[in-house]
Amino acid sequence: MAEIRVGIIGLGKMGLGIAENLLKAGFLKALYKRTPDLQLFERFEKESVYIAKSPQDLANHVDIVVLSVPNESVREVIFDSGLADIMRLKQNSIIADAGNCDPRQSIRMHEELKKSNIHFLDVGVSGGPGRAKDGALAVWVGGDEEAYDRMLPVLQAIGKPVYLGPSGSGHKIKMLHNVMEQA
């Protein structure tokens, strides 16, 4: 079985916990954080994680990219940064959006990236920073089942994944969960 090489973009409250668990599991090979944090970068570099200078740079080092960025940044990170340009050159590449995103946007991203032979998974996660740090997130996934199956060991490193079906399903359940939690 080929080595699974994962990169993460976004190291906020949730992204940092996800990154740490991907590192523990041996999957994390690169990371990108828009605002430099030298102390954090040094910690990951000691573990042989590549600190990318851009999303496009990160894509040169991995086959799977996990996004932990705000909804309004997803399109920019995927398309405007050159990330998709590099990922489309790789066979069976996956972009997994683990942010709180609009399911309609997830469906559009899935369809657009599919044209470039890039798999897109919408990955709704819940549990907050504490459970992210503990690798105990609830993980709801929508998208192509083939991509889910390939990414399953990665998802298991961050929590308890459940495959829900077509694109948009993971973020729909996350949105429903948020509404129920607020009620």
mmCIF file with all atom_site columns, C-alpha atoms in Angstrom:
data_model
loop_
_atom_site.group_PDB
_atom_site.id
_atom_site.type_symbol
_atom_site.label_atom_id
_atom_site.label_alt_id
_atom_site.label_comp_id
_atom_site.label_asym_id
_atom_site.label_entity_id
_atom_site.label_seq_id
_atom_site.pdbx_PDB_ins_code
_atom_site.Cartn_x
_atom_site.Cartn_y
_atom_site.Cartn_z
_atom_site.occupancy
_atom_site.B_iso_or_equiv
_atom_site.pdbx_formal_charge
_atom_site.auth_seq_id
_atom_site.auth_comp_id
_atom_site.auth_asym_id
_atom_site.auth_atom_id
_atom_site.pdbx_PDB_model_num
ATOM 1   C CA . MET A 1 1   ? 0.000   0.000  0.000   1.00 0.00 ? 1   MET A CA 1
ATOM 2   C CA . ALA A 1 2   ? 1.309   3.445  -0.931  1.00 0.00 ? 2   ALA A CA 1
ATOM 3   C CA . GLU A 1 3   ? 2.198   5.962  1.733   1.00 0.00 ? 3   GLU A CA 1
ATOM 4   C CA . ILE A 1 4   ? -0.621  8.387  2.538   1.00 0.00 ? 4   ILE A CA 1
ATOM 5   C CA . ARG A 1 5   ? 0.755   11.941 2.348   1.00 0.00 ? 5   ARG A CA 1
ATOM 6   C CA . VAL A 1 6   ? -1.533  14.570 3.884   1.00 0.00 ? 6   VAL A CA 1
ATOM 7   C CA . GLY A 1 7   ? -1.246  18.326 4.121   1.00 0.00 ? 7   GLY A CA 1
ATOM 8   C CA . ILE A 1 8   ? -3.428  20.675 6.118   1.00 0.00 ? 8   ILE A CA 1
ATOM 9   C CA . ILE A 1 9   ? -4.316  24.266 5.380   1.00 0.00 ? 9   ILE A CA 1
ATOM 10  C CA . GLY A 1 10  ? -5.556  26.218 8.381   1.00 0.00 ? 10  GLY A CA 1
ATOM 11  C CA . LEU A 1 11  ? -4.218  25.819 11.905  1.00 0.00 ? 11  LEU A CA 1
ATOM 12  C CA . GLY A 1 12  ? -6.865  27.561 13.970  1.00 0.00 ? 12  GLY A CA 1
ATOM 13  C CA . LYS A 1 13  ? -8.590  26.057 16.997  1.00 0.00 ? 13  LYS A CA 1
ATOM 14  C CA . MET A 1 14  ? -9.807  22.958 15.152  1.00 0.00 ? 14  MET A CA 1
ATOM 15  C CA . GLY A 1 15  ? -7.104  22.703 12.489  1.00 0.00 ? 15  GLY A CA 1
ATOM 16  C CA . LEU A 1 16  ? -4.268  22.560 14.989  1.00 0.00 ? 16  LEU A CA 1
ATOM 17  C CA . GLY A 1 17  ? -5.804  19.599 16.840  1.00 0.00 ? 17  GLY A CA 1
ATOM 18  C CA . ILE A 1 18  ? -6.473  17.834 13.554  1.00 0.00 ? 18  ILE A CA 1
ATOM 19  C CA . ALA A 1 19  ? -2.873  18.476 12.437  1.00 0.00 ? 19  ALA A CA 1
ATOM 20  C CA . GLU A 1 20  ? -1.437  17.103 15.680  1.00 0.00 ? 20  GLU A CA 1
ATOM 21  C CA . ASN A 1 21  ? -3.407  13.867 15.332  1.00 0.00 ? 21  ASN A CA 1
ATOM 22  C CA . LEU A 1 22  ? -2.467  13.480 11.677  1.00 0.00 ? 22  LEU A CA 1
ATOM 23  C CA . LEU A 1 23  ? 1.161   13.884 12.763  1.00 0.00 ? 23  LEU A CA 1
ATOM 24  C CA . LYS A 1 24  ? 0.807   11.238 15.516  1.00 0.00 ? 24  LYS A CA 1
ATOM 25  C CA . ALA A 1 25  ? -0.672  8.824  12.973  1.00 0.00 ? 25  ALA A CA 1
ATOM 26  C CA . GLY A 1 26  ? 2.210   9.450  10.548  1.00 0.00 ? 26  GLY A CA 1
ATOM 27  C CA . PHE A 1 27  ? 0.113   11.052 7.786   1.00 0.00 ? 27  PHE A CA 1
ATOM 28  C CA . LEU A 1 28  ? 0.999   14.748 8.087   1.00 0.00 ? 28  LEU A CA 1
ATOM 29  C CA . LYS A 1 29  ? 3.715   15.696 5.603   1.00 0.00 ? 29  LYS A CA 1
ATOM 30  C CA . ALA A 1 30  ? 3.051   19.427 5.044   1.00 0.00 ? 30  ALA A CA 1
ATOM 31  C CA . LEU A 1 31  ? 1.128   22.347 6.486   1.00 0.00 ? 31  LEU A CA 1
ATOM 32  C CA . TYR A 1 32  ? 0.244   25.877 5.524   1.00 0.00 ? 32  TYR A CA 1
ATOM 33  C CA . LYS A 1 33  ? -0.809  28.708 7.807   1.00 0.00 ? 33  LYS A CA 1
ATOM 34  C CA . ARG A 1 34  ? -1.558  32.074 6.237   1.00 0.00 ? 34  ARG A CA 1
ATOM 35  C CA . THR A 1 35  ? -0.201  34.010 9.216   1.00 0.00 ? 35  THR A CA 1
ATOM 36  C CA . PRO A 1 36  ? 3.282   32.779 10.144  1.00 0.00 ? 36  PRO A CA 1
ATOM 37  C CA . ASP A 1 37  ? 3.819   31.351 13.618  1.00 0.00 ? 37  ASP A CA 1
ATOM 38  C CA . LEU A 1 38  ? 7.520   30.635 13.954  1.00 0.00 ? 38  LEU A CA 1
ATOM 39  C CA . GLN A 1 39  ? 7.242   28.761 17.250  1.00 0.00 ? 39  GLN A CA 1
ATOM 40  C CA . LEU A 1 40  ? 4.504   26.492 15.863  1.00 0.00 ? 40  LEU A CA 1
ATOM 41  C CA . PHE A 1 41  ? 6.384   25.999 12.589  1.00 0.00 ? 41  PHE A CA 1
ATOM 42  C CA . GLU A 1 42  ? 9.557   25.057 14.447  1.00 0.00 ? 42  GLU A CA 1
ATOM 43  C CA . ARG A 1 43  ? 7.659   22.434 16.468  1.00 0.00 ? 43  ARG A CA 1
ATOM 44  C CA . PHE A 1 44  ? 6.305   20.765 13.318  1.00 0.00 ? 44  PHE A CA 1
ATOM 45  C CA . GLU A 1 45  ? 9.587   21.067 11.398  1.00 0.00 ? 45  GLU A CA 1
ATOM 46  C CA . LYS A 1 46  ? 11.285  19.081 14.186  1.00 0.00 ? 46  LYS A CA 1
ATOM 47  C CA . GLU A 1 47  ? 8.885   16.271 13.232  1.00 0.00 ? 47  GLU A CA 1
ATOM 48  C CA . SER A 1 48  ? 9.899   16.538 9.541   1.00 0.00 ? 48  SER A CA 1
ATOM 49  C CA . VAL A 1 49  ? 6.698   18.297 8.462   1.00 0.00 ? 49  VAL A CA 1
ATOM 50  C CA . TYR A 1 50  ? 7.239   20.624 5.502   1.00 0.00 ? 50  TYR A CA 1
ATOM 51  C CA . ILE A 1 51  ? 6.127   24.222 6.150   1.00 0.00 ? 51  ILE A CA 1
ATOM 52  C CA . ALA A 1 52  ? 4.610   25.369 2.866   1.00 0.00 ? 52  ALA A CA 1
ATOM 53  C CA . LYS A 1 53  ? 4.876   28.932 1.625   1.00 0.00 ? 53  LYS A CA 1
ATOM 54  C CA . SER A 1 54  ? 1.469   28.769 -0.129  1.00 0.00 ? 54  SER A CA 1
ATOM 55  C CA . PRO A 1 55  ? -1.383  26.314 -0.744  1.00 0.00 ? 55  PRO A CA 1
ATOM 56  C CA . GLN A 1 56  ? 0.143   25.593 -4.158  1.00 0.00 ? 56  GLN A CA 1
ATOM 57  C CA . ASP A 1 57  ? 3.505   24.831 -2.532  1.00 0.00 ? 57  ASP A CA 1
ATOM 58  C CA . LEU A 1 58  ? 1.774   22.485 -0.067  1.00 0.00 ? 58  LEU A CA 1
ATOM 59  C CA . ALA A 1 59  ? 0.091   20.621 -2.955  1.00 0.00 ? 59  ALA A CA 1
ATOM 60  C CA . ASN A 1 60  ? 3.507   19.742 -4.382  1.00 0.00 ? 60  ASN A CA 1
ATOM 61  C CA . HIS A 1 61  ? 4.228   17.619 -1.286  1.00 0.00 ? 61  HIS A CA 1
ATOM 62  C CA . VAL A 1 62  ? 0.957   15.730 -0.667  1.00 0.00 ? 62  VAL A CA 1
ATOM 63  C CA . ASP A 1 63  ? -1.832  13.708 -2.274  1.00 0.00 ? 63  ASP A CA 1
ATOM 64  C CA . ILE A 1 64  ? -4.574  14.629 0.196   1.00 0.00 ? 64  ILE A CA 1
ATOM 65  C CA . VAL A 1 65  ? -5.288  18.164 1.402   1.00 0.00 ? 65  VAL A CA 1
ATOM 66  C CA . VAL A 1 66  ? -7.432  18.861 4.456   1.00 0.00 ? 66  VAL A CA 1
ATOM 67  C CA . LEU A 1 67  ? -8.895  22.362 4.656   1.00 0.00 ? 67  LEU A CA 1
ATOM 68  C CA . SER A 1 68  ? -9.748  23.882 8.010   1.00 0.00 ? 68  SER A CA 1
ATOM 69  C CA . VAL A 1 69  ? -10.607 27.377 6.833   1.00 0.00 ? 69  VAL A CA 1
ATOM 70  C CA . PRO A 1 70  ? -13.737 29.569 6.958   1.00 0.00 ? 70  PRO A CA 1
ATOM 71  C CA . ASN A 1 71  ? -16.473 28.989 4.379   1.00 0.00 ? 71  ASN A CA 1
ATOM 72  C CA . GLU A 1 72  ? -15.731 32.267 2.598   1.00 0.00 ? 72  GLU A CA 1
ATOM 73  C CA . SER A 1 73  ? -12.084 31.245 2.049   1.00 0.00 ? 73  SER A CA 1
ATOM 74  C CA . VAL A 1 74  ? -12.616 27.768 0.570   1.00 0.00 ? 74  VAL A CA 1
ATOM 75  C CA . ARG A 1 75  ? -12.987 28.792 -3.078  1.00 0.00 ? 75  ARG A CA 1
ATOM 76  C CA . GLU A 1 76  ? -10.011 31.165 -2.862  1.00 0.00 ? 76  GLU A CA 1
ATOM 77  C CA . VAL A 1 77  ? -7.784  28.525 -1.257  1.00 0.00 ? 77  VAL A CA 1
ATOM 78  C CA . ILE A 1 78  ? -8.711  25.848 -3.788  1.00 0.00 ? 78  ILE A CA 1
ATOM 79  C CA . PHE A 1 79  ? -8.765  27.831 -7.024  1.00 0.00 ? 79  PHE A CA 1
ATOM 80  C CA . ASP A 1 80  ? -7.145  31.261 -6.633  1.00 0.00 ? 80  ASP A CA 1
ATOM 81  C CA . SER A 1 81  ? -4.055  29.980 -4.821  1.00 0.00 ? 81  SER A CA 1
ATOM 82  C CA . GLY A 1 82  ? -3.148  27.389 -7.464  1.00 0.00 ? 82  GLY A CA 1
ATOM 83  C CA . LEU A 1 83  ? -3.905  24.410 -5.183  1.00 0.00 ? 83  LEU A CA 1
ATOM 84  C CA . ALA A 1 84  ? -6.267  22.798 -7.720  1.00 0.00 ? 84  ALA A CA 1
ATOM 85  C CA . ASP A 1 85  ? -3.750  23.359 -10.530 1.00 0.00 ? 85  ASP A CA 1
ATOM 86  C CA . ILE A 1 86  ? -1.225  21.111 -8.774  1.00 0.00 ? 86  ILE A CA 1
ATOM 87  C CA . MET A 1 87  ? -3.702  18.570 -7.368  1.00 0.00 ? 87  MET A CA 1
ATOM 88  C CA . ARG A 1 88  ? -5.191  17.886 -10.819 1.00 0.00 ? 88  ARG A CA 1
ATOM 89  C CA . LEU A 1 89  ? -1.785  16.613 -11.957 1.00 0.00 ? 89  LEU A CA 1
ATOM 90  C CA . LYS A 1 90  ? -1.838  13.862 -9.340  1.00 0.00 ? 90  LYS A CA 1
ATOM 91  C CA . GLN A 1 91  ? -3.731  10.611 -9.729  1.00 0.00 ? 91  GLN A CA 1
ATOM 92  C CA . ASN A 1 92  ? -6.535  10.131 -7.171  1.00 0.00 ? 92  ASN A CA 1
ATOM 93  C CA . SER A 1 93  ? -5.864  13.360 -5.290  1.00 0.00 ? 93  SER A CA 1
ATOM 94  C CA . ILE A 1 94  ? -8.358  14.412 -2.617  1.00 0.00 ? 94  ILE A CA 1
ATOM 95  C CA . ILE A 1 95  ? -9.322  17.773 -1.150  1.00 0.00 ? 95  ILE A CA 1
ATOM 96  C CA . ALA A 1 96  ? -11.321 17.405 2.059   1.00 0.00 ? 96  ALA A CA 1
ATOM 97  C CA . ASP A 1 97  ? -13.092 20.453 3.484   1.00 0.00 ? 97  ASP A CA 1
ATOM 98  C CA . ALA A 1 98  ? -13.335 20.110 7.265   1.00 0.00 ? 98  ALA A CA 1
ATOM 99  C CA . GLY A 1 99  ? -14.681 23.610 7.896   1.00 0.00 ? 99  GLY A CA 1
ATOM 100 C CA . ASN A 1 100 ? -18.196 24.754 8.767   1.00 0.00 ? 100 ASN A CA 1
ATOM 101 C CA . CYS A 1 101 ? -19.265 25.177 5.176   1.00 0.00 ? 101 CYS A CA 1
ATOM 102 C CA . ASP A 1 102 ? -22.410 25.637 3.182   1.00 0.00 ? 102 ASP A CA 1
ATOM 103 C CA . PRO A 1 103 ? -23.488 22.244 1.765   1.00 0.00 ? 103 PRO A CA 1
ATOM 104 C CA . ARG A 1 104 ? -24.489 23.939 -1.516  1.00 0.00 ? 104 ARG A CA 1
ATOM 105 C CA . GLN A 1 105 ? -20.923 25.209 -1.868  1.00 0.00 ? 105 GLN A CA 1
ATOM 106 C CA . SER A 1 106 ? -19.628 21.700 -1.160  1.00 0.00 ? 106 SER A CA 1
ATOM 107 C CA . ILE A 1 107 ? -21.759 20.301 -3.978  1.00 0.00 ? 107 ILE A CA 1
ATOM 108 C CA . ARG A 1 108 ? -20.483 22.992 -6.370  1.00 0.00 ? 108 ARG A CA 1
ATOM 109 C CA . MET A 1 109 ? -16.854 22.342 -5.343  1.00 0.00 ? 109 MET A CA 1
ATOM 110 C CA . HIS A 1 110 ? -17.356 18.597 -5.842  1.00 0.00 ? 110 HIS A CA 1
ATOM 111 C CA . GLU A 1 111 ? -18.744 19.065 -9.354  1.00 0.00 ? 111 GLU A CA 1
ATOM 112 C CA . GLU A 1 112 ? -16.103 21.591 -10.374 1.00 0.00 ? 112 GLU A CA 1
ATOM 113 C CA . LEU A 1 113 ? -13.160 19.579 -9.035  1.00 0.00 ? 113 LEU A CA 1
ATOM 114 C CA . LYS A 1 114 ? -14.512 16.330 -10.496 1.00 0.00 ? 114 LYS A CA 1
ATOM 115 C CA . LYS A 1 115 ? -13.966 17.848 -13.979 1.00 0.00 ? 115 LYS A CA 1
ATOM 116 C CA . SER A 1 116 ? -10.253 18.072 -13.093 1.00 0.00 ? 116 SER A CA 1
ATOM 117 C CA . ASN A 1 117 ? -10.092 14.511 -11.710 1.00 0.00 ? 117 ASN A CA 1
ATOM 118 C CA . ILE A 1 118 ? -9.817  15.753 -8.134  1.00 0.00 ? 118 ILE A CA 1
ATOM 119 C CA . HIS A 1 119 ? -11.958 14.099 -5.472  1.00 0.00 ? 119 HIS A CA 1
ATOM 120 C CA . PHE A 1 120 ? -13.687 16.484 -3.061  1.00 0.00 ? 120 PHE A CA 1
ATOM 121 C CA . LEU A 1 121 ? -15.069 15.385 0.299   1.00 0.00 ? 121 LEU A CA 1
ATOM 122 C CA . ASP A 1 122 ? -17.125 17.566 2.599   1.00 0.00 ? 122 ASP A CA 1
ATOM 123 C CA . VAL A 1 123 ? -16.152 16.602 6.122   1.00 0.00 ? 123 VAL A CA 1
ATOM 124 C CA . GLY A 1 124 ? -18.332 18.009 8.869   1.00 0.00 ? 124 GLY A CA 1
ATOM 125 C CA . VAL A 1 125 ? -16.546 17.750 12.211  1.00 0.00 ? 125 VAL A CA 1
ATOM 126 C CA . SER A 1 126 ? -17.910 18.341 15.679  1.00 0.00 ? 126 SER A CA 1
ATOM 127 C CA . GLY A 1 127 ? -16.533 18.256 19.177  1.00 0.00 ? 127 GLY A CA 1
ATOM 128 C CA . GLY A 1 128 ? -14.681 21.512 19.570  1.00 0.00 ? 128 GLY A CA 1
ATOM 129 C CA . PRO A 1 129 ? -10.967 22.104 20.076  1.00 0.00 ? 129 PRO A CA 1
ATOM 130 C CA . GLY A 1 130 ? -10.739 19.704 23.038  1.00 0.00 ? 130 GLY A CA 1
ATOM 131 C CA . ARG A 1 131 ? -12.014 16.710 21.093  1.00 0.00 ? 131 ARG A CA 1
ATOM 132 C CA . ALA A 1 132 ? -9.984  17.800 18.045  1.00 0.00 ? 132 ALA A CA 1
ATOM 133 C CA . LYS A 1 133 ? -6.858  17.683 20.210  1.00 0.00 ? 133 LYS A CA 1
ATOM 134 C CA . ASP A 1 134 ? -7.867  14.236 21.564  1.00 0.00 ? 134 ASP A CA 1
ATOM 135 C CA . GLY A 1 135 ? -8.597  12.808 18.094  1.00 0.00 ? 135 GLY A CA 1
ATOM 136 C CA . ALA A 1 136 ? -12.194 12.189 19.175  1.00 0.00 ? 136 ALA A CA 1
ATOM 137 C CA . LEU A 1 137 ? -14.216 14.313 16.744  1.00 0.00 ? 137 LEU A CA 1
ATOM 138 C CA . ALA A 1 138 ? -17.529 13.284 15.252  1.00 0.00 ? 138 ALA A CA 1
ATOM 139 C CA . VAL A 1 139 ? -16.747 13.161 11.516  1.00 0.00 ? 139 VAL A CA 1
ATOM 140 C CA . TRP A 1 140 ? -19.566 13.191 8.925   1.00 0.00 ? 140 TRP A CA 1
ATOM 141 C CA . VAL A 1 141 ? -18.461 12.745 5.319   1.00 0.00 ? 141 VAL A CA 1
ATOM 142 C CA . GLY A 1 142 ? -20.128 13.351 1.966   1.00 0.00 ? 142 GLY A CA 1
ATOM 143 C CA . GLY A 1 143 ? -18.680 12.744 -1.493  1.00 0.00 ? 143 GLY A CA 1
ATOM 144 C CA . ASP A 1 144 ? -17.439 9.859  -3.601  1.00 0.00 ? 144 ASP A CA 1
ATOM 145 C CA . GLU A 1 145 ? -17.303 6.641  -1.603  1.00 0.00 ? 145 GLU A CA 1
ATOM 146 C CA . GLU A 1 146 ? -14.079 5.605  -3.351  1.00 0.00 ? 146 GLU A CA 1
ATOM 147 C CA . ALA A 1 147 ? -12.346 8.743  -2.029  1.00 0.00 ? 147 ALA A CA 1
ATOM 148 C CA . TYR A 1 148 ? -13.850 8.185  1.432   1.00 0.00 ? 148 TYR A CA 1
ATOM 149 C CA . ASP A 1 149 ? -12.507 4.615  1.485   1.00 0.00 ? 149 ASP A CA 1
ATOM 150 C CA . ARG A 1 150 ? -9.010  5.824  0.513   1.00 0.00 ? 150 ARG A CA 1
ATOM 151 C CA . MET A 1 151 ? -9.099  8.544  3.141   1.00 0.00 ? 151 MET A CA 1
ATOM 152 C CA . LEU A 1 152 ? -10.650 6.435  5.922   1.00 0.00 ? 152 LEU A CA 1
ATOM 153 C CA . PRO A 1 153 ? -7.390  5.816  7.857   1.00 0.00 ? 153 PRO A CA 1
ATOM 154 C CA . VAL A 1 154 ? -6.759  9.584  7.838   1.00 0.00 ? 154 VAL A CA 1
ATOM 155 C CA . LEU A 1 155 ? -10.276 10.323 9.066   1.00 0.00 ? 155 LEU A CA 1
ATOM 156 C CA . GLN A 1 156 ? -9.943  7.685  11.786  1.00 0.00 ? 156 GLN A CA 1
ATOM 157 C CA . ALA A 1 157 ? -6.862  9.525  13.068  1.00 0.00 ? 157 ALA A CA 1
ATOM 158 C CA . ILE A 1 158 ? -9.024  12.564 13.890  1.00 0.00 ? 158 ILE A CA 1
ATOM 159 C CA . GLY A 1 159 ? -12.204 10.910 15.143  1.00 0.00 ? 159 GLY A CA 1
ATOM 160 C CA . LYS A 1 160 ? -15.083 8.603  14.383  1.00 0.00 ? 160 LYS A CA 1
ATOM 161 C CA . PRO A 1 161 ? -15.961 8.930  10.682  1.00 0.00 ? 161 PRO A CA 1
ATOM 162 C CA . VAL A 1 162 ? -19.333 8.070  9.166   1.00 0.00 ? 162 VAL A CA 1
ATOM 163 C CA . TYR A 1 163 ? -19.906 8.036  5.407   1.00 0.00 ? 163 TYR A CA 1
ATOM 164 C CA . LEU A 1 164 ? -23.270 9.632  4.595   1.00 0.00 ? 164 LEU A CA 1
ATOM 165 C CA . GLY A 1 165 ? -23.473 9.529  0.810   1.00 0.00 ? 165 GLY A CA 1
ATOM 166 C CA . PRO A 1 166 ? -23.303 12.089 -1.965  1.00 0.00 ? 166 PRO A CA 1
ATOM 167 C CA . SER A 1 167 ? -21.505 15.408 -1.895  1.00 0.00 ? 167 SER A CA 1
ATOM 168 C CA . GLY A 1 168 ? -22.994 17.909 0.541   1.00 0.00 ? 168 GLY A CA 1
ATOM 169 C CA . SER A 1 169 ? -24.148 15.229 2.990   1.00 0.00 ? 169 SER A CA 1
ATOM 170 C CA . GLY A 1 170 ? -21.355 15.758 5.523   1.00 0.00 ? 170 GLY A CA 1
ATOM 171 C CA . HIS A 1 171 ? -21.884 19.505 5.736   1.00 0.00 ? 171 HIS A CA 1
ATOM 172 C CA . LYS A 1 172 ? -25.701 19.113 5.777   1.00 0.00 ? 172 LYS A CA 1
ATOM 173 C CA . ILE A 1 173 ? -25.487 16.924 8.874   1.00 0.00 ? 173 ILE A CA 1
ATOM 174 C CA . LYS A 1 174 ? -22.996 19.313 10.471  1.00 0.00 ? 174 LYS A CA 1
ATOM 175 C CA . MET A 1 175 ? -25.386 22.215 9.808   1.00 0.00 ? 175 MET A CA 1
ATOM 176 C CA . LEU A 1 176 ? -28.315 20.243 11.254  1.00 0.00 ? 176 LEU A CA 1
ATOM 177 C CA . HIS A 1 177 ? -26.187 19.337 14.275  1.00 0.00 ? 177 HIS A CA 1
ATOM 178 C CA . ASN A 1 178 ? -25.350 23.027 14.832  1.00 0.00 ? 178 ASN A CA 1
ATOM 179 C CA . VAL A 1 179 ? -29.041 24.014 14.664  1.00 0.00 ? 179 VAL A CA 1
ATOM 180 C CA . MET A 1 180 ? -30.025 21.270 17.108  1.00 0.00 ? 180 MET A CA 1
ATOM 181 C CA . GLU A 1 181 ? -27.191 22.194 19.443  1.00 0.00 ? 181 GLU A CA 1
ATOM 182 C CA . GLN A 1 182 ? -28.334 25.830 19.503  1.00 0.00 ? 182 GLN A CA 1
ATOM 183 C CA . ALA A 1 183 ? -31.966 24.815 20.183  1.00 0.00 ? 183 ALA A CA 1
#
